[in-house]
Coordinates of C-alpha atoms in Angstrom, one line a residue:
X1 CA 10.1 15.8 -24.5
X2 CA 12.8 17.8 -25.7
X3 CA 14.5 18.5 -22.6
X4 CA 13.8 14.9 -21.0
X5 CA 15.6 13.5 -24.4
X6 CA 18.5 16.3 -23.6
X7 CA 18.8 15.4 -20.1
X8 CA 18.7 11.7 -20.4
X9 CA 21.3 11.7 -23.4
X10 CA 23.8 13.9 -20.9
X11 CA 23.5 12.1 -18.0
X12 CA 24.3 8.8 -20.4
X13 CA 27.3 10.5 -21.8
X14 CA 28.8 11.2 -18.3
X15 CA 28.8 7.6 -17.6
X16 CA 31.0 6.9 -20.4
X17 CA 33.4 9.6 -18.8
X18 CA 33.0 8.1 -15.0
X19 CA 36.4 7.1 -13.3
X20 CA 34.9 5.3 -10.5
X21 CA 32.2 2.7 -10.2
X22 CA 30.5 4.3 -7.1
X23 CA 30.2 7.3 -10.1
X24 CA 28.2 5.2 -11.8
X25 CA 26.0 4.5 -9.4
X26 CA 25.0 8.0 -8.6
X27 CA 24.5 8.4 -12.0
X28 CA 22.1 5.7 -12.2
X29 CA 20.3 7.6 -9.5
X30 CA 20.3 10.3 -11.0
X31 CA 18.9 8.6 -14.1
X32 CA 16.3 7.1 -13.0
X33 CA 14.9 9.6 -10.6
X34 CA 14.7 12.0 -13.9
X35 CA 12.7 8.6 -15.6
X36 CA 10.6 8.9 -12.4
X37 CA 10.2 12.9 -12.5
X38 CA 8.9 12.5 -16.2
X39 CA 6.2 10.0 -15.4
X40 CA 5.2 11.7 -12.9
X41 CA 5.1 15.5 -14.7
X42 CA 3.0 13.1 -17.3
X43 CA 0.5 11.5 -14.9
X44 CA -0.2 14.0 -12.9
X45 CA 1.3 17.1 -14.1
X46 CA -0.7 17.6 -16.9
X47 CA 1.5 16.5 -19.6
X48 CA -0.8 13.2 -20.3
X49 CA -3.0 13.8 -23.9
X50 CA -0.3 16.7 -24.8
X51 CA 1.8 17.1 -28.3
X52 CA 5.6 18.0 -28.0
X53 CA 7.2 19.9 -30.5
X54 CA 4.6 18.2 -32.8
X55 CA 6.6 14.9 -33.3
X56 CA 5.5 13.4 -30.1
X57 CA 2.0 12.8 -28.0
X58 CA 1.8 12.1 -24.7
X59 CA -1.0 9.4 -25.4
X60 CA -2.7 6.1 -23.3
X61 CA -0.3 3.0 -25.1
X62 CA 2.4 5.4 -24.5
X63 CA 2.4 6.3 -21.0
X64 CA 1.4 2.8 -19.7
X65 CA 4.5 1.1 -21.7
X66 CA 6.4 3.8 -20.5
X67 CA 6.0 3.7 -16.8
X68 CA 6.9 0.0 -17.2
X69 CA 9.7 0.6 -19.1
X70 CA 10.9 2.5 -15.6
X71 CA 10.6 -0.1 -13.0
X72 CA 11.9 -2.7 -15.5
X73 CA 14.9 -0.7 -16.4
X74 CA 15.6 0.4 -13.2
X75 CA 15.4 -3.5 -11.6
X76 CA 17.8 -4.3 -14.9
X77 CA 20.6 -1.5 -14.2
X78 CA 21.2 -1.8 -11.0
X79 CA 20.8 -5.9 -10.8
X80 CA 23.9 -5.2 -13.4
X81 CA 26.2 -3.8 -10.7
X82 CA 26.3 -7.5 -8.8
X83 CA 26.1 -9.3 -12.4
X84 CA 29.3 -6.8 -13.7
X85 CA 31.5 -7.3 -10.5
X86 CA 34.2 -8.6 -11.9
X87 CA 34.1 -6.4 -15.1
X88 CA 36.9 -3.6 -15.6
X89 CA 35.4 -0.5 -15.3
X90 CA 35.8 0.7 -19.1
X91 CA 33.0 -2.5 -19.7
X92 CA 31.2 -1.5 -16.8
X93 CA 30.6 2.2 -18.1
X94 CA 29.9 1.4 -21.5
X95 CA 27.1 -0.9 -20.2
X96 CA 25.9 1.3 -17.9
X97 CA 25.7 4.2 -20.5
X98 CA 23.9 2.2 -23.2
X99 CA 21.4 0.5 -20.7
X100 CA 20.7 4.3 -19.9
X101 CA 20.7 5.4 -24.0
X102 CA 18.9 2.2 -24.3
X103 CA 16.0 3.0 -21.9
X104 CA 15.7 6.5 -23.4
X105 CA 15.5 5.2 -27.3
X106 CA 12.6 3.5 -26.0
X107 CA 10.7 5.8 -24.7
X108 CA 11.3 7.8 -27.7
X109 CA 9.0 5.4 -29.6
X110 CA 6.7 5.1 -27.1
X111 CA 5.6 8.8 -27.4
X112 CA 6.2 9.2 -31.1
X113 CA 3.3 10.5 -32.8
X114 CA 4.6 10.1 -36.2
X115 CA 5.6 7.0 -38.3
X116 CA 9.1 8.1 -39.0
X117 CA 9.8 9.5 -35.8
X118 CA 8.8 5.7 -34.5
X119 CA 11.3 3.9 -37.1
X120 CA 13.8 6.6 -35.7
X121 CA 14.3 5.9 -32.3
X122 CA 13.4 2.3 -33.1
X123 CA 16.9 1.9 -35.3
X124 CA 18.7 4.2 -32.3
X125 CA 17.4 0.8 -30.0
X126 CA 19.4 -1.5 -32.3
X127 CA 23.0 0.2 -32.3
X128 CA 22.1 0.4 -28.3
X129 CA 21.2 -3.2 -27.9
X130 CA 24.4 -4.3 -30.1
X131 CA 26.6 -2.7 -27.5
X132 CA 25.0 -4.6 -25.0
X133 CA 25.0 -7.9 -26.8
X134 CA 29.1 -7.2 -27.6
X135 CA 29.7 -6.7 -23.2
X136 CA 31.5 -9.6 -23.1
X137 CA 34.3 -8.8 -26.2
X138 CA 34.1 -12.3 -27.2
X139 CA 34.1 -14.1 -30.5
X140 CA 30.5 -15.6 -30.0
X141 CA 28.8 -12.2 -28.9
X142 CA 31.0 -10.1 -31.7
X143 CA 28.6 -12.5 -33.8
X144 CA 25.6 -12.1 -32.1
X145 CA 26.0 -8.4 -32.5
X146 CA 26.8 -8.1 -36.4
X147 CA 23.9 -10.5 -37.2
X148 CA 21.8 -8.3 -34.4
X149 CA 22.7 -5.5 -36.4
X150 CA 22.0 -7.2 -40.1
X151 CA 18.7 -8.6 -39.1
X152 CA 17.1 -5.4 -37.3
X153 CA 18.8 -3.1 -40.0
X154 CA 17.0 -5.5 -42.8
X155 CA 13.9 -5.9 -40.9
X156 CA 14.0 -1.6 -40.3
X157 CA 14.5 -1.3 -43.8
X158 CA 11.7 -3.1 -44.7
X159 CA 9.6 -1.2 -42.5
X160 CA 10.3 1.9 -43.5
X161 CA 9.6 0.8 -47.1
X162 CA 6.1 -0.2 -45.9
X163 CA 6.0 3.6 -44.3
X164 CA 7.0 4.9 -47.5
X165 CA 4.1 2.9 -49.7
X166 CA 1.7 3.8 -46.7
X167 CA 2.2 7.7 -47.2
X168 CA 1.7 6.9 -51.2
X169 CA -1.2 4.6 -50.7
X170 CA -3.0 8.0 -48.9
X171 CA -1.6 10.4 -50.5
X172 CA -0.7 11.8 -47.4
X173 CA 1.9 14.8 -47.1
X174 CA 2.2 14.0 -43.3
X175 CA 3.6 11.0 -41.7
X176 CA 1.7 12.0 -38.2
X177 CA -0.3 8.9 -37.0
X178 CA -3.5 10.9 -37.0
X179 CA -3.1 12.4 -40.4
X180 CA -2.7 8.8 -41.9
X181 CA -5.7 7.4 -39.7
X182 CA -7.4 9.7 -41.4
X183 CA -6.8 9.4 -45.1
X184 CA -6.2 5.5 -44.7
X185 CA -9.9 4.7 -45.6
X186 CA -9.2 6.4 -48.6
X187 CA -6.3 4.7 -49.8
X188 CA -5.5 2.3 -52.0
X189 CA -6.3 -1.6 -50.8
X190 CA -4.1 -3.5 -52.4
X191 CA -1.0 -0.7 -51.2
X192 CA -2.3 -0.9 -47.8
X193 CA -1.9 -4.5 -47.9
X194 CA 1.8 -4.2 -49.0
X195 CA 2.4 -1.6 -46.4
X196 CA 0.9 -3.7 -43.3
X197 CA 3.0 -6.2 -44.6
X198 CA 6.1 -5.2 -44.7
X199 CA 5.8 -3.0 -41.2
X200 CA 5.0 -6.3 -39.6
X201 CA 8.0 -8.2 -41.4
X202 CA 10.4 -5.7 -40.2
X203 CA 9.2 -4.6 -37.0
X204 CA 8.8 -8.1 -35.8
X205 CA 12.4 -8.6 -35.2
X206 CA 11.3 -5.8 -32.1
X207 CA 8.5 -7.5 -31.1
X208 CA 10.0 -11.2 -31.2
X209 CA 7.4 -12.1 -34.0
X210 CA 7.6 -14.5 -36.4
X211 CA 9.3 -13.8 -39.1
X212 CA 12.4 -12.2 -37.7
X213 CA 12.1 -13.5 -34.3
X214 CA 15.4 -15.4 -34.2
X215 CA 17.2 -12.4 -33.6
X216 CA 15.9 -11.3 -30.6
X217 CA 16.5 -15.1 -29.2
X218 CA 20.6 -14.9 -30.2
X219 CA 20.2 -10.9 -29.0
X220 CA 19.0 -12.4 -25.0
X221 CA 21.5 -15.2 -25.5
X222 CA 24.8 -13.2 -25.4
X223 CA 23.7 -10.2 -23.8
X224 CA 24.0 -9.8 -19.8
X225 CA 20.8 -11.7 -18.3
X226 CA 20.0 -8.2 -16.7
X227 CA 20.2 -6.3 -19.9
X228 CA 18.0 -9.7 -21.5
X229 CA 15.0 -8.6 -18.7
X230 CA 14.7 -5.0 -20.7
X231 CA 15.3 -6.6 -24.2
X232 CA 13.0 -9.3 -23.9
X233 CA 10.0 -6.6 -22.1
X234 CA 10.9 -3.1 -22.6
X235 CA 12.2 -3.8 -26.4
X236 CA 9.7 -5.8 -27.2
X237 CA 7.1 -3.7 -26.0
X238 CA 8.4 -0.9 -27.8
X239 CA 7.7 -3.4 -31.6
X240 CA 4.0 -4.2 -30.0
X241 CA 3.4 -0.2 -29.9
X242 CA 4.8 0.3 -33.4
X243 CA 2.9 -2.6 -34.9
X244 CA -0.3 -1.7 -32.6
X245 CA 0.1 2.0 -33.7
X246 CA -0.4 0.6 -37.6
X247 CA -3.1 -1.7 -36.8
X248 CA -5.2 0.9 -35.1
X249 CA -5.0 3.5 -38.3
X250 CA -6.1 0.6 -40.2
X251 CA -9.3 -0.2 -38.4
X252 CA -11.5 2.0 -40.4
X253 CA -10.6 0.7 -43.3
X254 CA -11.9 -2.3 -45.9
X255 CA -8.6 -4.3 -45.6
X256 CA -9.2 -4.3 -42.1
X257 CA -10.6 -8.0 -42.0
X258 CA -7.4 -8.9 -43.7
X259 CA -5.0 -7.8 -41.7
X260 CA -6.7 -9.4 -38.8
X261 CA -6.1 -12.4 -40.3
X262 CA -2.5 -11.6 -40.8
X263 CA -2.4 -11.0 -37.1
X264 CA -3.9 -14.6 -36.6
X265 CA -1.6 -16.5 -38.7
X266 CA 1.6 -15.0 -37.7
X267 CA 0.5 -15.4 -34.0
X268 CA -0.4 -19.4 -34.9
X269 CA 2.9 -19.7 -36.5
X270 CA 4.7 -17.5 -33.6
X271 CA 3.1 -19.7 -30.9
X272 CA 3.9 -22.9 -32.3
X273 CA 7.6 -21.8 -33.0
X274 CA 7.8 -21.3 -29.2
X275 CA 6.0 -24.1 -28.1
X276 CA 8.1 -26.4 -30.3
X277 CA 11.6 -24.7 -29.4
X278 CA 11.0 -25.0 -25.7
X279 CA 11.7 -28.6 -25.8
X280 CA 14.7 -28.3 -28.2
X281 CA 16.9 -25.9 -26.4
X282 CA 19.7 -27.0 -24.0
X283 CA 19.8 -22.9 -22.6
X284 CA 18.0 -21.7 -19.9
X285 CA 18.0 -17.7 -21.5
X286 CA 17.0 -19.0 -25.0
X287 CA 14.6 -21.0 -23.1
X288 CA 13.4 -17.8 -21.6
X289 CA 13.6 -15.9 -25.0
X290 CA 11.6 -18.7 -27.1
X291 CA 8.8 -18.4 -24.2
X292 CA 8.8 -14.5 -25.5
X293 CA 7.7 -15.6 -28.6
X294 CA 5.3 -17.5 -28.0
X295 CA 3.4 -15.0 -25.9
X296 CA 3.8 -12.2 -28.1
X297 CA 2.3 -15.0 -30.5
X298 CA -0.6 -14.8 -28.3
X299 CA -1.0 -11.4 -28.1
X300 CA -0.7 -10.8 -32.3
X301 CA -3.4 -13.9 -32.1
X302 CA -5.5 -11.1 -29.7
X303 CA -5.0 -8.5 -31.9
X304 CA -6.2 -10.9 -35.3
X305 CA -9.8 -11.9 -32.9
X306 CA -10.6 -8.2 -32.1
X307 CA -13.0 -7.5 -30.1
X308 CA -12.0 -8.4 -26.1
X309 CA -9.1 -10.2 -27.7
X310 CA -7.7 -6.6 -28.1
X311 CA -8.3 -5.5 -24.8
X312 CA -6.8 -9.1 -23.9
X313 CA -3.7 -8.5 -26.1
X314 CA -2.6 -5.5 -24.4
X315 CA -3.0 -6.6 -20.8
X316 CA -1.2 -9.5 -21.6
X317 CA 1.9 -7.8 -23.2
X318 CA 1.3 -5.6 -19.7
X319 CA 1.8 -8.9 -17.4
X320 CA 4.7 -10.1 -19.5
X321 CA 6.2 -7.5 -18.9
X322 CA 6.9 -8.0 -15.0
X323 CA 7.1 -11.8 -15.6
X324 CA 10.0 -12.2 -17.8
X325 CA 11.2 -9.4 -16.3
X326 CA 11.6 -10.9 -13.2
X327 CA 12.6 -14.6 -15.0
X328 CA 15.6 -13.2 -16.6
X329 CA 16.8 -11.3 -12.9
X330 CA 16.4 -14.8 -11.7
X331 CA 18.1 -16.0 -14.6
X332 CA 21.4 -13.9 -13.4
X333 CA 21.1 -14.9 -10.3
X334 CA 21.2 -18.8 -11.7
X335 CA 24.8 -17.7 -13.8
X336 CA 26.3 -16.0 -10.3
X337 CA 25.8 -19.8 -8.6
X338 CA 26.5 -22.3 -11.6
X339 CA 28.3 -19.5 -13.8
X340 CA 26.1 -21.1 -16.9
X341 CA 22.7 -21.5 -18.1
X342 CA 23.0 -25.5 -19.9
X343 CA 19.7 -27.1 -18.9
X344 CA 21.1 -30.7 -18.9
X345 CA 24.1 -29.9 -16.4
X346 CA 22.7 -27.6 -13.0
X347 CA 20.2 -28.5 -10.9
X348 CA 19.3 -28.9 -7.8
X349 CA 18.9 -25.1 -7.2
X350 CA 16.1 -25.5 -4.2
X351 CA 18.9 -26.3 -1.9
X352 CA 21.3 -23.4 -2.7
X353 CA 19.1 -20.5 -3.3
X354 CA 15.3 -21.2 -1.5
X355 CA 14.2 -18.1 -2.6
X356 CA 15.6 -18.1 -6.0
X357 CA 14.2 -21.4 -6.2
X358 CA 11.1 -20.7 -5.1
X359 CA 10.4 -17.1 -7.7
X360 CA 11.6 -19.6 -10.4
X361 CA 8.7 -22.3 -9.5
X362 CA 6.5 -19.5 -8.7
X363 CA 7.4 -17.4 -12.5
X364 CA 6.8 -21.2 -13.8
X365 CA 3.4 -21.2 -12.5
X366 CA 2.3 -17.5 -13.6
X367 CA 3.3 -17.8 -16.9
X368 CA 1.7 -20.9 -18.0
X369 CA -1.0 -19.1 -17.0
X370 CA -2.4 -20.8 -14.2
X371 CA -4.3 -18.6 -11.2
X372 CA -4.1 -16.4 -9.6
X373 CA -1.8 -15.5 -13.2
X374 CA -2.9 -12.2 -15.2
X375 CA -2.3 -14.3 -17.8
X376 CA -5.0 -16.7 -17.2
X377 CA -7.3 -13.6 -17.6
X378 CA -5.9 -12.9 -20.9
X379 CA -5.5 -16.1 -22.4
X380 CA -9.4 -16.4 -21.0
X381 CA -10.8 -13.7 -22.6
X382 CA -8.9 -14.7 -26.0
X383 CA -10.3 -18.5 -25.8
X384 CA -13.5 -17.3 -25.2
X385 CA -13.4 -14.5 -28.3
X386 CA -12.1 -17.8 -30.3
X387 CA -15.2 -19.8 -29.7
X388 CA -17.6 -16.8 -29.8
X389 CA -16.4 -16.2 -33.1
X390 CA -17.2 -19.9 -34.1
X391 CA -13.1 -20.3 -34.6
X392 CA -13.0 -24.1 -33.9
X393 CA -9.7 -24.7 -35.3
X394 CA -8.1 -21.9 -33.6
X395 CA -9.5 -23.1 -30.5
X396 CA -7.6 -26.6 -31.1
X397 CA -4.4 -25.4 -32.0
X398 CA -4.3 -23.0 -29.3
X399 CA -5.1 -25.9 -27.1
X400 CA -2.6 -28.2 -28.0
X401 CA 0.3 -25.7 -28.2
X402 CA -0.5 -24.3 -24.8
X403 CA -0.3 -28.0 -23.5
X404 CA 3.1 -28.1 -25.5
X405 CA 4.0 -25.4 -23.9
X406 CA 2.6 -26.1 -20.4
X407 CA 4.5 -29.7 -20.2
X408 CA 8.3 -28.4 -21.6
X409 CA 8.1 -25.4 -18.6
X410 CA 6.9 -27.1 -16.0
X411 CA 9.7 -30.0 -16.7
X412 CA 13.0 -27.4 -17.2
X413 CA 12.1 -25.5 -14.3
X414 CA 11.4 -28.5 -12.0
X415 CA 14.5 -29.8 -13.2
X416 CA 16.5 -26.7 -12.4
X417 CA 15.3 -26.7 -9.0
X418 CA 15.4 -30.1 -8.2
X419 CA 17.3 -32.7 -10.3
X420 CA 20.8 -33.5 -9.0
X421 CA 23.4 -31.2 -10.7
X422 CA 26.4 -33.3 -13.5
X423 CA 29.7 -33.2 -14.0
X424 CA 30.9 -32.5 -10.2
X425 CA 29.8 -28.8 -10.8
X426 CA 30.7 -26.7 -7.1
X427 CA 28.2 -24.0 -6.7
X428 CA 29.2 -20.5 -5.9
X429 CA 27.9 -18.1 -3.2
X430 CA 24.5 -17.0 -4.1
X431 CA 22.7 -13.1 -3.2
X432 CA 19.8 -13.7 -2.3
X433 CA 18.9 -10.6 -2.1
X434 CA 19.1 -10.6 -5.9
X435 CA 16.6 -13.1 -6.0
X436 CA 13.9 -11.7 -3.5
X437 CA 14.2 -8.1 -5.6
X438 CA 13.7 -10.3 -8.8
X439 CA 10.5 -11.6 -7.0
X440 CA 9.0 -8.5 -6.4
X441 CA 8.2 -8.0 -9.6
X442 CA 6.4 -11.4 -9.8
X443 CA 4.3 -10.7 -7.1
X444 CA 3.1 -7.0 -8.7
X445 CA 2.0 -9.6 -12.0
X446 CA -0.1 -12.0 -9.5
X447 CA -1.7 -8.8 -7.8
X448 CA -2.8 -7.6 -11.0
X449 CA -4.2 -10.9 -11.7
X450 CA -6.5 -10.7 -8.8
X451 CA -7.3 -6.6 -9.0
X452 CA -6.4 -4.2 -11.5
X453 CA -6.5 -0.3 -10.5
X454 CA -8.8 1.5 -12.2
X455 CA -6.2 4.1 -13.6
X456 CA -4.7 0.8 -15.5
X457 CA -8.3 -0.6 -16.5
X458 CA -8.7 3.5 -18.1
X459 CA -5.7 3.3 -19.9
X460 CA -6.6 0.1 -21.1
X461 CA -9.8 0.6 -22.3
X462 CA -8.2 3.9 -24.3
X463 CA -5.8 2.1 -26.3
X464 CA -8.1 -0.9 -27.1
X465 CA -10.6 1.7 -28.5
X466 CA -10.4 1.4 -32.4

């Protein structure tokens, strides 16, 4: 772990240094072939279930987040190079270097097998994401990044006070996950309950949770739509794993119950803030950012059913991942043609960009979950843990915001694609091979709605063990 941290951290410092953009590229290569070498010395070359240097674990939750991480992160940088054409090259490498520092933060906490080694690397992700938010050197994203930096440094601090009261609540001398686990059952309640609560407080503004979820929205609005796809997936991700991580070393323990219910009501209030903002927007990217929220709602809702629900949750926040992923590389697409995202001005997108058009319609369908979606299988298996467990008004709620939520996609991304565009706007010239990479991904989240390899179903069933 050691020498992939070295290695990655290098080859990101050379792109600072770079004098030429075809530089770059290369070292994008090289990047991401070392990302690929690691995952696969992990799978199969016996790194997978192995400790490093005792701070990090090789374990199920983090080896299936991080092999995602690489094919989103990957699609992101180098769907950047058409997106930064017109960028000097100083902006250009600076991106380029903290996508790649970026990418290696969070794999950091996806292998960390210790609490503070986790609230490490995930404070390294927010100076990295505030670089990307500030590309642009404008007014507008110079605020987005100070409040992006505010927020997660509030929200981090909280966190790592609920780490703090966790370790004194078990007496524990370690912070390892399995050292805690272990001691948790003997801990005190009512400091337990403290701790839970404060770790979700302030690592929701990771995951894209209520109550710090409006961060992440302004964080995909002024950064690069590119950069958004690994924010809105890999970042978030990374807050699931750190939130899942506590949730799991709490399961043998009385307040257990409780913080299931937690789970449930900041997933109720997390869904409706969703649904209810995805009418209100006039932005296509917040559009795309408050539609994050609402299914990481669904997965904390998961998480607060137990049982299948958990096994639900994760494969869900597994087929996000390559949804929005490939929404937000649509997304940039979109800004190269009408170089904007207001809902209420561009349109007509199924006669410029067919195939654009078409992984838009397509993303609409999969994520409102309709078949052959992954995420009908997921939302399923939550709906029918909700009624096993006798939870009629859950069952409403989830109901009527999923309608909600059903209606206001389906009529923004109809009305991209075909309503007549305002204000005499002239369409640029459109790659379309942008758009048929960006539907790639798309089409890996409908296979796994119809089959799901065994190797994924293993890892799964390992990380919804409690």
């Amino acid at each position: 772990m050691i020498a992939y941290l070295i290695a990655s951290i290098l080859i990101a410092a050379a792109a600072f240094a770079v004098r030429r953009e075809r530089h770059l590229f290369h070292l994008g290569v090289l990047f991401y072939a070392a990302q690929a070498a690691f995952a696969g010395a992990i799978l199969f070359g016996g790194l997978y279930g192995q400790e490093s240097t005792g701070w990090f674990r090789f374990d199920a939750p983090g080896t299936l987040f991080y092999v995602l991480l690489c094919i989103v992160s990957a699609f992101a940088y180098f769907h950047s190079e058409a997106y930064l054409r017109d960028n000097d090259l100083s902006q250009t490498r600076a991106y380029s270097a903290l996508v790649m520092l970026l990418t290696t933060a969070i794999t950091g906490a996806y292998f960390a097998s210790n609490l503070a080694v986790t609230w490490i690397f995930l404070e390294a992700t927010t100076l990295c994401s505030a670089g990307i938010i500030y590309h642009r050197r404008t007014a507008q994203t110079l605020e987005a990044a100070w409040k992006y930096v505010f927020v997660c440094s509030t929200g981090i601090a909280m966190a790592y006070l609920g780490i703090l009261l966790l370790a004194s609540a078990t007496d524990c001398e370690s912070l390892d996950y399995a050292a805690v686990a272990a001691a948790a059952p003997h801990g005190n309640a009512l400091y337990l309950k403290i701790a839970f609560l404060l770790i979700l407080s302030g690592y929701s503004c990771k995951m894209e949770l209520f109550p710090l979820h409006t961060v992440g929205i302004d964080a995909n609005f002024a950064a690069p739509s590119p950069a958004s796809a690994l924010i809105s997936t890999g970042l978030v991700n990374a807050g699931f794993l750190a939130i899942f991580r506590v949730y799991r070393l709490l399961a043998a323990t009385e307040i257990f119950p409780w913080v299931r219910s937690v789970l449930l009501i900041v997933g109720v209030l997390s869904l409706a803030i969703g649904a209810l903002f995805l009418r209100r927007t006039n932005n296509y990217k917040r559009f795309l950012s408050y539609s994050t929220v609402e299914n990481m709602g669904i997965a904390a809702i998961g998480l607060g059913i137990g049982g299948a629900g958990v096994w639900a949750a994760v494969f869900h926040v597994v087929c996000h991942t390559f949804v929005k992923s490939s929404l937000f590389l649509q997304m940039a697409v979109v800004r190269q043609v009408y170089n904007g995202y207001r809902i209420n001005r561009i349109g007509d997108y199924i006669h410029i960009n067919r195939v654009g058009a078409v992984g838009l319609l397509t993303g609409m369908v999969v994520l409102v979950a309709f078949p052959p979606s992954p995420l009908f299988i997921s939302e399923l298996m939550i709906l029918r843990e909700t009624i096993t467990g006798s939870h009629w008004w859950l069952v409403a709620v989830l109901l009527l915001l999923l309608c909600i939520v059903i209606y206001s996609f389906c009529s923004r991304m109809i009305r991209l694609c075909y309503q007549p565009n305002q204000d005499e706007l002239h369409p640029s010239k459109v790659d379309r091979a942008l758009s048929w990479s960006a539907l790639s991904l798309l089409v890996a989240a409908m296979v796994l709605g119809l089959w799901q390899p065994d190797l994924l179903r293993e890892l799964i069933d390992q990380i919804a063990t409690l």
